[in-house]
N, CA, C and O atoms as a GROMACS GRO file, in nm:
protein
  564
    1MET      N    1  -8.608   3.108  -5.742
    1MET     CA    2  -8.593   3.146  -5.613
    1MET      C    3  -8.508   3.108  -5.541
    1MET      O    4  -8.430   3.194  -5.500
    2LEU      N    5  -8.493   3.000  -5.507
    2LEU     CA    6  -8.401   2.938  -5.443
    2LEU      C    7  -8.222   2.935  -5.503
    2LEU      O    8  -8.132   2.993  -5.442
    3TRP      N    9  -8.204   2.873  -5.604
    3TRP     CA   10  -8.133   2.951  -5.710
    3TRP      C   11  -8.012   3.118  -5.616
    3TRP      O   12  -7.904   3.150  -5.568
    4LEU      N   13  -8.176   3.169  -5.658
    4LEU     CA   14  -8.076   3.328  -5.639
    4LEU      C   15  -8.062   3.364  -5.477
    4LEU      O   16  -7.961   3.430  -5.452
    5LYS      N   17  -8.153   3.329  -5.356
    5LYS     CA   18  -8.121   3.313  -5.242
    5LYS      C   19  -7.985   3.233  -5.203
    5LYS      O   20  -7.910   3.269  -5.113
    6ALA      N   21  -7.962   3.110  -5.291
    6ALA     CA   22  -7.808   3.066  -5.225
    6ALA      C   23  -7.708   3.130  -5.320
    6ALA      O   24  -7.592   3.103  -5.294
    7LEU      N   25  -7.727   3.206  -5.422
    7LEU     CA   26  -7.634   3.255  -5.484
    7LEU      C   27  -7.610   3.408  -5.390
    7LEU      O   28  -7.503   3.461  -5.361
    8HIS      N   29  -7.723   3.446  -5.364
    8HIS     CA   30  -7.699   3.566  -5.240
    8HIS      C   31  -7.612   3.553  -5.137
    8HIS      O   32  -7.509   3.614  -5.108
    9LEU      N   33  -7.690   3.430  -5.066
    9LEU     CA   34  -7.592   3.408  -4.953
    9LEU      C   35  -7.432   3.358  -4.973
    9LEU      O   36  -7.342   3.367  -4.890
   10ILE      N   37  -7.427   3.316  -5.078
   10ILE     CA   38  -7.235   3.266  -5.108
   10ILE      C   39  -7.168   3.429  -5.110
   10ILE      O   40  -7.063   3.469  -5.060
   11PHE      N   41  -7.280   3.506  -5.192
   11PHE     CA   42  -7.181   3.645  -5.231
   11PHE      C   43  -7.169   3.703  -5.094
   11PHE      O   44  -7.061   3.755  -5.065
   12MET      N   45  -7.285   3.699  -4.987
   12MET     CA   46  -7.292   3.753  -4.895
   12MET      C   47  -7.162   3.735  -4.773
   12MET      O   48  -7.108   3.807  -4.690
   13VAL      N   49  -7.151   3.585  -4.823
   13VAL     CA   50  -7.044   3.545  -4.715
   13VAL      C   51  -6.906   3.578  -4.783
   13VAL      O   52  -6.820   3.620  -4.706
   14THR      N   53  -6.874   3.566  -4.915
   14THR     CA   54  -6.771   3.618  -4.979
   14THR      C   55  -6.731   3.745  -4.921
   14THR      O   56  -6.614   3.760  -4.885
   15TRP      N   57  -6.824   3.846  -4.906
   15TRP     CA   58  -6.837   4.012  -4.895
   15TRP      C   59  -6.775   4.005  -4.746
   15TRP      O   60  -6.665   4.048  -4.711
   16PHE      N   61  -6.846   3.958  -4.690
   16PHE     CA   62  -6.842   3.945  -4.506
   16PHE      C   63  -6.690   3.881  -4.490
   16PHE      O   64  -6.639   3.885  -4.378
   17ALA      N   65  -6.645   3.844  -4.559
   17ALA     CA   66  -6.515   3.711  -4.552
   17ALA      C   67  -6.385   3.848  -4.559
   17ALA      O   68  -6.280   3.845  -4.495
   18GLY      N   69  -6.427   3.955  -4.651
   18GLY     CA   70  -6.338   4.027  -4.662
   18GLY      C   71  -6.355   4.141  -4.571
   18GLY      O   72  -6.251   4.194  -4.532
   19LEU      N   73  -6.474   4.192  -4.527
   19LEU     CA   74  -6.486   4.275  -4.443
   19LEU      C   75  -6.454   4.252  -4.305
   19LEU      O   76  -6.442   4.341  -4.221
   20PHE      N   77  -6.436   4.096  -4.279
   20PHE     CA   78  -6.402   4.081  -4.138
   20PHE      C   79  -6.220   4.056  -4.129
   20PHE      O   80  -6.151   4.064  -4.028
   21TYR      N   81  -6.173   4.022  -4.276
   21TYR     CA   82  -6.043   4.010  -4.304
   21TYR      C   83  -5.966   4.180  -4.299
   21TYR      O   84  -5.867   4.219  -4.237
   22LEU      N   85  -6.037   4.236  -4.370
   22LEU     CA   86  -5.980   4.362  -4.431
   22LEU      C   87  -5.928   4.428  -4.320
   22LEU      O   88  -5.806   4.449  -4.322
   23PRO      N   89  -6.004   4.473  -4.203
   23PRO     CA   90  -5.975   4.540  -4.107
   23PRO      C   91  -5.857   4.469  -4.047
   23PRO      O   92  -5.757   4.538  -4.030
   24ARG      N   93  -5.852   4.356  -4.015
   24ARG     CA   94  -5.768   4.269  -3.957
   24ARG      C   95  -5.629   4.301  -4.021
   24ARG      O   96  -5.527   4.311  -3.953
   25LEU      N   97  -5.633   4.313  -4.139
   25LEU     CA   98  -5.507   4.352  -4.207
   25LEU      C   99  -5.435   4.510  -4.213
   25LEU      O  100  -5.324   4.553  -4.247
   26TYR      N  101  -5.522   4.551  -4.176
   26TYR     CA  102  -5.498   4.708  -4.142
   26TYR      C  103  -5.458   4.725  -3.949
   26TYR      O  104  -5.404   4.825  -3.903
   27VAL      N  105  -5.491   4.629  -3.882
   27VAL     CA  106  -5.456   4.649  -3.769
   27VAL      C  107  -5.261   4.573  -3.754
   27VAL      O  108  -5.174   4.605  -3.674
   28TYR      N  109  -5.257   4.491  -3.844
   28TYR     CA  110  -5.106   4.467  -3.882
   28TYR      C  111  -5.015   4.523  -3.941
   28TYR      O  112  -4.894   4.514  -3.923
   29HIS      N  113  -5.102   4.613  -4.051
   29HIS     CA  114  -5.020   4.665  -4.115
   29HIS      C  115  -4.983   4.842  -4.051
   29HIS      O  116  -4.898   4.917  -4.100
   30ALA      N  117  -5.070   4.873  -3.934
   30ALA     CA  118  -5.034   4.940  -3.842
   30ALA      C  119  -4.965   4.945  -3.788
   30ALA      O  120  -4.916   5.053  -3.754
   31MET      N  121  -4.911   4.804  -3.740
   31MET     CA  122  -4.823   4.778  -3.617
   31MET      C  123  -4.725   4.739  -3.705
   31MET      O  124  -4.644   4.665  -3.650
   32SER      N  125  -4.694   4.768  -3.858
   32SER     CA  126  -4.562   4.697  -3.904
   32SER      C  127  -4.460   4.803  -3.944
   32SER      O  128  -4.497   4.914  -3.984
   33GLU      N  129  -4.291   4.759  -3.928
   33GLU     CA  130  -4.229   4.864  -3.904
   33GLU      C  131  -4.142   4.855  -4.036
   33GLU      O  132  -4.047   4.934  -4.038
   34ASP      N  133  -4.154   4.793  -4.121
   34ASP     CA  134  -4.004   4.770  -4.173
   34ASP      C  135  -4.115   4.789  -4.364
   34ASP      O  136  -4.237   4.780  -4.377
   35GLU      N  137  -4.024   4.813  -4.460
   35GLU     CA  138  -4.075   4.861  -4.574
   35GLU      C  139  -4.150   4.717  -4.668
   35GLU      O  140  -4.254   4.720  -4.735
   36ILE      N  141  -4.069   4.613  -4.647
   36ILE     CA  142  -4.087   4.525  -4.694
   36ILE      C  143  -4.255   4.455  -4.622
   36ILE      O  144  -4.347   4.411  -4.690
   37SER      N  145  -4.252   4.463  -4.520
   37SER     CA  146  -4.388   4.451  -4.471
   37SER      C  147  -4.522   4.541  -4.471
   37SER      O  148  -4.638   4.513  -4.440
   38ASN      N  149  -4.461   4.664  -4.519
   38ASN     CA  150  -4.553   4.792  -4.555
   38ASN      C  151  -4.584   4.734  -4.711
   38ASN      O  152  -4.700   4.752  -4.749
   39GLU      N  153  -4.488   4.665  -4.808
   39GLU     CA  154  -4.552   4.670  -4.936
   39GLU      C  155  -4.613   4.550  -4.923
   39GLU      O  156  -4.729   4.561  -4.964
   40ARG      N  157  -4.591   4.437  -4.884
   40ARG     CA  158  -4.639   4.276  -4.879
   40ARG      C  159  -4.785   4.363  -4.853
   40ARG      O  160  -4.850   4.394  -4.953
   41PHE      N  161  -4.844   4.406  -4.699
   41PHE     CA  162  -4.930   4.450  -4.639
   41PHE      C  163  -5.009   4.516  -4.771
   41PHE      O  164  -5.112   4.459  -4.805
   42LYS      N  165  -4.974   4.606  -4.830
   42LYS     CA  166  -5.069   4.722  -4.962
   42LYS      C  167  -5.101   4.618  -5.045
   42LYS      O  168  -5.216   4.616  -5.090
   43ILE      N  169  -5.011   4.516  -5.079
   43ILE     CA  170  -5.092   4.439  -5.202
   43ILE      C  171  -5.199   4.335  -5.139
   43ILE      O  172  -5.307   4.329  -5.197
   44MET      N  173  -5.179   4.254  -5.028
   44MET     CA  174  -5.254   4.207  -5.005
   44MET      C  175  -5.414   4.264  -4.968
   44MET      O  176  -5.525   4.214  -4.984
   45GLU      N  177  -5.380   4.359  -4.925
   45GLU     CA  178  -5.542   4.432  -4.910
   45GLU      C  179  -5.591   4.501  -5.019
   45GLU      O  180  -5.706   4.544  -5.013
   46ARG      N  181  -5.492   4.531  -5.167
   46ARG     CA  182  -5.521   4.568  -5.275
   46ARG      C  183  -5.609   4.434  -5.334
   46ARG      O  184  -5.717   4.447  -5.392
   47LYS      N  185  -5.550   4.314  -5.310
   47LYS     CA  186  -5.582   4.259  -5.388
   47LYS      C  187  -5.736   4.152  -5.315
   47LYS      O  188  -5.810   4.078  -5.380
   48LEU      N  189  -5.739   4.181  -5.163
   48LEU     CA  190  -5.878   4.141  -5.088
   48LEU      C  191  -5.994   4.244  -5.109
   48LEU      O  192  -6.114   4.223  -5.128
   49PHE      N  193  -5.913   4.380  -5.100
   49PHE     CA  194  -6.017   4.443  -5.167
   49PHE      C  195  -6.113   4.443  -5.283
   49PHE      O  196  -6.236   4.441  -5.287
   50PHE      N  197  -6.021   4.448  -5.376
   50PHE     CA  198  -6.106   4.445  -5.520
   50PHE      C  199  -6.072   4.342  -5.585
   50PHE      O  200  -6.059   4.353  -5.707
   51GLY      N  201  -6.047   4.212  -5.522
   51GLY     CA  202  -6.065   4.081  -5.579
   51GLY      C  203  -6.149   3.999  -5.514
   51GLY      O  204  -6.190   3.897  -5.569
   52ILE      N  205  -6.177   4.025  -5.418
   52ILE     CA  206  -6.290   3.926  -5.293
   52ILE      C  207  -6.380   4.034  -5.287
   52ILE      O  208  -6.467   4.042  -5.373
   53MET      N  209  -6.371   4.114  -5.201
   53MET     CA  210  -6.460   4.207  -5.089
   53MET      C  211  -6.569   4.266  -5.208
   53MET      O  212  -6.689   4.241  -5.210
   54THR      N  213  -6.496   4.348  -5.306
   54THR     CA  214  -6.588   4.434  -5.367
   54THR      C  215  -6.672   4.341  -5.464
   54THR      O  216  -6.791   4.371  -5.460
   55PRO      N  217  -6.648   4.258  -5.533
   55PRO     CA  218  -6.670   4.147  -5.572
   55PRO      C  219  -6.796   4.100  -5.534
   55PRO      O  220  -6.881   4.074  -5.619
   56GLY      N  221  -6.815   4.088  -5.430
   56GLY     CA  222  -6.858   3.956  -5.301
   56GLY      C  223  -6.999   4.098  -5.284
   56GLY      O  224  -7.116   4.071  -5.310
   57MET      N  225  -6.958   4.240  -5.239
   57MET     CA  226  -7.060   4.316  -5.247
   57MET      C  227  -7.189   4.344  -5.363
   57MET      O  228  -7.312   4.344  -5.355
   58ILE      N  229  -7.094   4.369  -5.472
   58ILE     CA  230  -7.143   4.361  -5.573
   58ILE      C  231  -7.315   4.236  -5.613
   58ILE      O  232  -7.431   4.253  -5.651
   59LEU      N  233  -7.246   4.146  -5.582
   59LEU     CA  234  -7.289   4.010  -5.664
   59LEU      C  235  -7.408   4.000  -5.563
   59LEU      O  236  -7.524   3.985  -5.600
   60THR      N  237  -7.358   4.013  -5.390
   60THR     CA  238  -7.462   4.015  -5.291
   60THR      C  239  -7.584   4.098  -5.327
   60THR      O  240  -7.698   4.060  -5.299
   61PHE      N  241  -7.556   4.227  -5.398
   61PHE     CA  242  -7.664   4.348  -5.402
   61PHE      C  243  -7.742   4.283  -5.556
   61PHE      O  244  -7.864   4.292  -5.563
   62VAL      N  245  -7.677   4.231  -5.656
   62VAL     CA  246  -7.720   4.210  -5.754
   62VAL      C  247  -7.797   4.096  -5.724
   62VAL      O  248  -7.895   4.096  -5.798
   63PHE      N  249  -7.796   3.989  -5.640
   63PHE     CA  250  -7.886   3.861  -5.636
   63PHE      C  251  -7.985   3.916  -5.531
   63PHE      O  252  -8.096   3.863  -5.539
   64GLY      N  253  -7.972   4.012  -5.433
   64GLY     CA  254  -8.053   4.030  -5.332
   64GLY      C  255  -8.211   4.139  -5.417
   64GLY      O  256  -8.332   4.135  -5.399
   65ILE      N  257  -8.110   4.235  -5.518
   65ILE     CA  258  -8.212   4.314  -5.570
   65ILE      C  259  -8.326   4.223  -5.700
   65ILE      O  260  -8.435   4.245  -5.754
   66TRP      N  261  -8.226   4.123  -5.701
   66TRP     CA  262  -8.344   4.035  -5.788
   66TRP      C  263  -8.398   3.969  -5.750
   66TRP      O  264  -8.501   3.934  -5.808
   67MET      N  265  -8.351   3.903  -5.609
   67MET     CA  266  -8.461   3.839  -5.529
   67MET      C  267  -8.629   3.965  -5.520
   67MET      O  268  -8.742   3.930  -5.555
   68LEU      N  269  -8.598   4.074  -5.474
   68LEU     CA  270  -8.644   4.155  -5.434
   68LEU      C  271  -8.773   4.188  -5.604
   68LEU      O  272  -8.895   4.207  -5.604
   69VAL      N  273  -8.709   4.184  -5.683
   69VAL     CA  274  -8.808   4.226  -5.810
   69VAL      C  275  -8.887   4.134  -5.831
   69VAL      O  276  -9.006   4.146  -5.860
   70ASP      N  277  -8.810   4.006  -5.812
   70ASP     CA  278  -8.900   3.899  -5.907
   70ASP      C  279  -8.991   3.814  -5.783
   70ASP      O  280  -9.077   3.728  -5.804
   71TYR      N  281  -8.946   3.867  -5.650
   71TYR     CA  282  -9.052   3.763  -5.512
   71TYR      C  283  -9.088   3.832  -5.421
   71TYR      O  284  -9.208   3.825  -5.397
   72ALA      N  285  -9.005   3.925  -5.334
   72ALA     CA  286  -9.007   3.947  -5.209
   72ALA      C  287  -9.070   4.119  -5.220
   72ALA      O  288  -9.179   4.147  -5.170
   73TRP      N  289  -9.010   4.191  -5.268
   73TRP     CA  290  -9.107   4.358  -5.273
   73TRP      C  291  -9.271   4.352  -5.276
   73TRP      O  292  -9.339   4.412  -5.192
   74GLY      N  293  -9.331   4.266  -5.390
   74GLY     CA  294  -9.431   4.296  -5.348
   74GLY      C  295  -9.511   4.236  -5.236
   74GLY      O  296  -9.622   4.280  -5.205
   75MET      N  297  -9.434   4.098  -5.154
   75MET     CA  298  -9.543   4.079  -5.046
   75MET      C  299  -9.454   4.136  -4.903
   75MET      O  300  -9.518   4.153  -4.799
   76TYR      N  301  -9.340   4.156  -4.907
   76TYR     CA  302  -9.242   4.224  -4.825
   76TYR      C  303  -9.245   4.364  -4.781
   76TYR      O  304  -9.190   4.403  -4.678
   77ALA      N  305  -9.338   4.470  -4.897
   77ALA     CA  306  -9.302   4.613  -4.908
   77ALA      C  307  -9.305   4.683  -4.805
   77ALA      O  308  -9.234   4.776  -4.768
   78SER      N  309  -9.431   4.612  -4.742
   78SER     CA  310  -9.476   4.702  -4.614
   78SER      C  311  -9.419   4.621  -4.447
   78SER      O  312  -9.468   4.653  -4.339
   79MET      N  313  -9.333   4.538  -4.459
   79MET     CA  314  -9.298   4.480  -4.356
   79MET      C  315  -9.149   4.550  -4.312
   79MET      O  316  -9.046   4.554  -4.380
   80GLY      N  317  -9.176   4.611  -4.156
   80GLY     CA  318  -9.041   4.713  -4.111
   80GLY      C  319  -8.929   4.604  -4.086
   80GLY      O  320  -8.830   4.658  -4.037
   81TRP      N  321  -8.913   4.466  -4.104
   81TRP     CA  322  -8.820   4.424  -4.130
   81TRP      C  323  -8.725   4.461  -4.262
   81TRP      O  324  -8.618   4.516  -4.238
   82LEU      N  325  -8.756   4.436  -4.384
   82LEU     CA  326  -8.702   4.427  -4.447
   82LEU      C  327  -8.696   4.610  -4.470
   82LEU      O  328  -8.600   4.638  -4.540
   83HIS      N  329  -8.737   4.672  -4.447
   83HIS     CA  330  -8.673   4.836  -4.458
   83HIS      C  331  -8.572   4.857  -4.364
   83HIS      O  332  -8.488   4.942  -4.391
   84ALA      N  333  -8.562   4.782  -4.235
   84ALA     CA  334  -8.464   4.818  -4.163
   84ALA      C  335  -8.357   4.753  -4.206
   84ALA      O  336  -8.251   4.813  -4.217
   85LYS      N  337  -8.369   4.616  -4.238
   85LYS     CA  338  -8.252   4.547  -4.341
   85LYS      C  339  -8.189   4.616  -4.411
   85LYS      O  340  -8.066   4.615  -4.403
   86LEU      N  341  -8.265   4.708  -4.514
   86LEU     CA  342  -8.199   4.768  -4.615
   86LEU      C  343  -8.117   4.881  -4.574
   86LEU      O  344  -8.009   4.910  -4.626
   87SER      N  345  -8.180   4.952  -4.469
   87SER     CA  346  -8.129   5.063  -4.408
   87SER      C  347  -7.984   4.991  -4.359
   87SER      O  348  -7.893   5.069  -4.387
   88LEU      N  349  -7.926   4.853  -4.288
   88LEU     CA  350  -7.837   4.840  -4.236
   88LEU      C  351  -7.767   4.808  -4.353
   88LEU      O  352  -7.648   4.839  -4.353
   89LEU      N  353  -7.816   4.753  -4.456
   89LEU     CA  354  -7.693   4.739  -4.575
   89LEU      C  355  -7.655   4.856  -4.666
   89LEU      O  356  -7.591   4.835  -4.769
   90THR      N  357  -7.704   5.009  -4.623
   90THR     CA  358  -7.690   5.101  -4.643
   90THR      C  359  -7.603   5.159  -4.586
   90THR      O  360  -7.522   5.228  -4.646
   91ALA      N  361  -7.602   5.141  -4.426
   91ALA     CA  362  -7.500   5.139  -4.333
   91ALA      C  363  -7.346   5.052  -4.381
   91ALA      O  364  -7.231   5.081  -4.411
   92LEU      N  365  -7.403   4.973  -4.372
   92LEU     CA  366  -7.282   4.846  -4.426
   92LEU      C  367  -7.208   4.916  -4.580
   92LEU      O  368  -7.086   4.905  -4.577
   93LEU      N  369  -7.246   4.963  -4.674
   93LEU     CA  370  -7.183   5.031  -4.781
   93LEU      C  371  -7.121   5.147  -4.748
   93LEU      O  372  -7.036   5.195  -4.823
   94VAL      N  373  -7.158   5.206  -4.629
   94VAL     CA  374  -7.082   5.338  -4.576
   94VAL      C  375  -6.949   5.268  -4.505
   94VAL      O  376  -6.842   5.327  -4.494
   95TYR      N  377  -6.969   5.160  -4.466
   95TYR     CA  378  -6.861   5.091  -4.352
   95TYR      C  379  -6.717   5.026  -4.491
   95TYR      O  380  -6.594   5.025  -4.486
   96HIS      N  381  -6.815   4.980  -4.597
   96HIS     CA  382  -6.714   4.956  -4.714
   96HIS      C  383  -6.631   5.048  -4.762
   96HIS      O  384  -6.509   5.050  -4.778
   97TYR      N  385  -6.731   5.136  -4.787
   97TYR     CA  386  -6.659   5.292  -4.832
   97TYR      C  387  -6.528   5.329  -4.704
   97TYR      O  388  -6.420   5.379  -4.735
   98TYR      N  389  -6.553   5.306  -4.618
   98TYR     CA  390  -6.442   5.330  -4.543
   98TYR      C  391  -6.331   5.240  -4.518
   98TYR      O  392  -6.223   5.284  -4.480
   99CYS      N  393  -6.354   5.110  -4.538
   99CYS     CA  394  -6.255   4.992  -4.566
   99CYS      C  395  -6.161   5.079  -4.691
   99CYS      O  396  -6.044   5.117  -4.698
  100TYR      N  397  -6.255   5.086  -4.762
  100TYR     CA  398  -6.171   5.168  -4.909
  100TYR      C  399  -6.081   5.284  -4.871
  100TYR      O  400  -5.960   5.275  -4.894
  101ARG      N  401  -6.147   5.424  -4.799
  101ARG     CA  402  -6.050   5.498  -4.761
  101ARG      C  403  -5.928   5.494  -4.694
  101ARG      O  404  -5.848   5.587  -4.702
  102TYR      N  405  -5.907   5.380  -4.621
  102TYR     CA  406  -5.838   5.325  -4.504
  102TYR      C  407  -5.691   5.281  -4.627
  102TYR      O  408  -5.573   5.315  -4.641
  103LEU      N  409  -5.806   5.170  -4.708
  103LEU     CA  410  -5.687   5.115  -4.788
  103LEU      C  411  -5.608   5.227  -4.861
  103LEU      O  412  -5.485   5.218  -4.863
  104VAL      N  413  -5.676   5.343  -4.928
  104VAL     CA  414  -5.602   5.424  -4.998
  104VAL      C  415  -5.504   5.535  -4.903
  104VAL      O  416  -5.438   5.616  -4.969
  105ASP      N  417  -5.495   5.539  -4.802
  105ASP     CA  418  -5.454   5.592  -4.695
  105ASP      C  419  -5.315   5.502  -4.636
  105ASP      O  420  -5.216   5.553  -4.584
  106PHE      N  421  -5.336   5.369  -4.656
  106PHE     CA  422  -5.207   5.289  -4.610
  106PHE      C  423  -5.171   5.256  -4.798
  106PHE      O  424  -5.073   5.183  -4.810
  107LYS      N  425  -5.203   5.278  -4.868
  107LYS     CA  426  -5.145   5.264  -5.005
  107LYS      C  427  -5.004   5.397  -5.021
  107LYS      O  428  -4.889   5.390  -5.064
  108LEU      N  429  -5.082   5.506  -4.965
  108LEU     CA  430  -4.966   5.650  -5.014
  108LEU      C  431  -4.943   5.690  -4.876
  108LEU      O  432  -4.939   5.813  -4.865
  109ASP      N  433  -4.924   5.613  -4.745
  109ASP     CA  434  -4.836   5.600  -4.659
  109ASP      C  435  -4.902   5.732  -4.582
  109ASP      O  436  -4.859   5.844  -4.607
  110ARG      N  437  -4.996   5.713  -4.498
  110ARG     CA  438  -5.082   5.835  -4.479
  110ARG      C  439  -5.148   5.794  -4.368
  110ARG      O  440  -5.216   5.870  -4.298
  111ASN      N  441  -5.126   5.639  -4.341
  111ASN     CA  442  -5.224   5.595  -4.222
  111ASN      C  443  -5.210   5.722  -4.091
  111ASN      O  444  -5.109   5.789  -4.066
  112GLN      N  445  -5.338   5.727  -4.024
  112GLN     CA  446  -5.309   5.819  -3.914
  112GLN      C  447  -5.391   5.760  -3.792
  112GLN      O  448  -5.421   5.833  -3.697
  113HIS      N  449  -5.431   5.613  -3.799
  113HIS     CA  450  -5.478   5.527  -3.680
  113HIS      C  451  -5.402   5.450  -3.663
  113HIS      O  452  -5.343   5.398  -3.758
  114SER      N  453  -5.371   5.405  -3.489
  114SER     CA  454  -5.307   5.291  -3.443
  114SER      C  455  -5.354   5.195  -3.470
  114SER      O  456  -5.448   5.205  -3.548
  115HIS      N  457  -5.320   5.063  -3.425
  115HIS     CA  458  -5.402   4.911  -3.454
  115HIS      C  459  -5.463   4.876  -3.360
  115HIS      O  460  -5.484   4.758  -3.335
  116VAL      N  461  -5.520   5.009  -3.264
  116VAL     CA  462  -5.612   4.988  -3.137
  116VAL      C  463  -5.737   5.006  -3.201
  116VAL      O  464  -5.841   4.942  -3.181
  117PHE      N  465  -5.712   5.124  -3.300
  117PHE     CA  466  -5.821   5.165  -3.354
  117PHE      C  467  -5.885   5.072  -3.469
  117PHE      O  468  -6.006   5.057  -3.489
  118TYR      N  469  -5.766   5.006  -3.547
  118TYR     CA  470  -5.816   4.920  -3.648
  118TYR      C  471  -5.898   4.780  -3.563
  118TYR      O  472  -5.998   4.726  -3.611
  119ARG      N  473  -5.849   4.748  -3.465
  119ARG     CA  474  -5.950   4.611  -3.395
  119ARG      C  475  -6.080   4.666  -3.334
  119ARG      O  476  -6.176   4.589  -3.347
  120TRP      N  477  -6.108   4.794  -3.262
  120TRP     CA  478  -6.207   4.853  -3.233
  120TRP      C  479  -6.297   4.833  -3.435
  120TRP      O  480  -6.384   4.746  -3.449
  121PHE      N  481  -6.270   4.891  -3.515
  121PHE     CA  482  -6.274   4.886  -3.636
  121PHE      C  483  -6.359   4.800  -3.699
  121PHE      O  484  -6.468   4.818  -3.752
  122ASN      N  485  -6.257   4.657  -3.678
  122ASN     CA  486  -6.287   4.515  -3.720
  122ASN      C  487  -6.380   4.456  -3.644
  122ASN      O  488  -6.400   4.335  -3.656
  123GLU      N  489  -6.453   4.536  -3.552
  123GLU     CA  490  -6.576   4.442  -3.486
  123GLU      C  491  -6.671   4.493  -3.547
  123GLU      O  492  -6.756   4.407  -3.568
  124VAL      N  493  -6.699   4.595  -3.589
  124VAL     CA  494  -6.850   4.670  -3.648
  124VAL      C  495  -6.909   4.580  -3.735
  124VAL      O  496  -7.031   4.573  -3.736
  125PRO      N  497  -6.825   4.493  -3.826
  125PRO     CA  498  -6.901   4.401  -3.900
  125PRO      C  499  -7.005   4.291  -3.834
  125PRO      O  500  -7.112   4.258  -3.885
  126VAL      N  501  -6.955   4.244  -3.719
  126VAL     CA  502  -6.977   4.171  -3.656
  126VAL      C  503  -7.119   4.208  -3.651
  126VAL      O  504  -7.200   4.147  -3.720
  127LEU      N  505  -7.156   4.314  -3.567
  127LEU     CA  506  -7.307   4.360  -3.514
  127LEU      C  507  -7.373   4.400  -3.667
  127LEU      O  508  -7.495   4.411  -3.659
  128PHE      N  509  -7.342   4.414  -3.746
  128PHE     CA  510  -7.383   4.432  -3.889
  128PHE      C  511  -7.457   4.295  -3.944
  128PHE      O  512  -7.563   4.300  -4.006
  129LEU      N  513  -7.391   4.178  -3.916
  129LEU     CA  514  -7.424   4.047  -3.942
  129LEU      C  515  -7.478   3.992  -3.876
  129LEU      O  516  -7.525   3.882  -3.906
  130LEU      N  517  -7.494   4.050  -3.755
  130LEU     CA  518  -7.590   3.962  -3.669
  130LEU      C  519  -7.736   4.022  -3.673
  130LEU      O  520  -7.837   3.952  -3.666
  131ALA      N  521  -7.737   4.197  -3.689
  131ALA     CA  522  -7.876   4.225  -3.697
  131ALA      C  523  -7.891   4.189  -3.840
  131ALA      O  524  -8.011   4.166  -3.850
  132ILE      N  525  -7.833   4.170  -3.966
  132ILE     CA  526  -7.876   4.154  -4.067
  132ILE      C  527  -7.950   3.990  -4.085
  132ILE      O  528  -8.053   3.975  -4.149
  133VAL      N  529  -7.889   3.895  -4.029
  133VAL     CA  530  -7.943   3.777  -4.016
  133VAL      C  531  -8.017   3.765  -3.948
  133VAL      O  532  -8.079   3.662  -3.976
  134ILE      N  533  -8.071   3.832  -3.829
  134ILE     CA  534  -8.183   3.806  -3.728
  134ILE      C  535  -8.267   3.877  -3.826
  134ILE      O  536  -8.338   3.802  -3.893
  135LEU      N  537  -8.274   3.996  -3.849
  135LEU     CA  538  -8.374   4.022  -3.952
  135LEU      C  539  -8.450   3.975  -4.054
  135LEU      O  540  -8.571   3.996  -4.068
  136ALA      N  541  -8.365   3.898  -4.140
  136ALA     CA  542  -8.379   3.814  -4.278
  136ALA      C  543  -8.460   3.672  -4.229
  136ALA      O  544  -8.557   3.628  -4.290
  137VAL      N  545  -8.403   3.612  -4.113
  137VAL     CA  546  -8.409   3.524  -4.099
  137VAL      C  547  -8.575   3.531  -3.992
  137VAL      O  548  -8.682   3.479  -4.021
  138VAL      N  549  -8.542   3.614  -3.867
  138VAL     CA  550  -8.665   3.614  -3.754
  138VAL      C  551  -8.767   3.676  -3.815
  138VAL      O  552  -8.880   3.644  -3.776
  139LYS      N  553  -8.758   3.775  -3.918
  139LYS     CA  554  -8.812   3.908  -3.949
  139LYS      C  555  -8.923   3.932  -3.828
  139LYS      O  556  -9.042   3.901  -3.830
  140PRO      N  557  -8.867   3.979  -3.748
  140PRO     CA  558  -8.925   4.021  -3.615
  140PRO      C  559  -9.048   4.122  -3.593
  140PRO      O  560  -9.110   4.136  -3.487
  141PHE      N  561  -9.079   4.206  -3.747
  141PHE     CA  562  -9.189   4.292  -3.745
  141PHE      C  563  -9.178   4.333  -3.904
  141PHE      O  564  -9.258   4.412  -3.953
   0.00000   0.00000   0.00000
């Protein structure tokens, strides 16, 4: 069980690294004005999303679900903190999807947002991380 938890946490950190960095790349991409920078950001964003962020997300869920099936679900199924955490993870999947949508917009040169929008968008995963970690560690309800 501790190996599952360790792998779950490792891939959660990997996923969040991408969730923190990709929107920051969007900030710089939205500010870029030359074609060389534009193309460089497209490559960086694609590699981060498909090479680090999405595999991190998938493996976070694989090991998290594995832990639920093996151990926690029977023990914690009636506890509110787990349902709250799973709800936040569902919302985080929506955020991940929006990261993908903006990736496609930049790829097709149809970005509609300013760097200021992406600066705010970049702060959202911090809120998710705080809430999810507090729920998982403190188990307040």
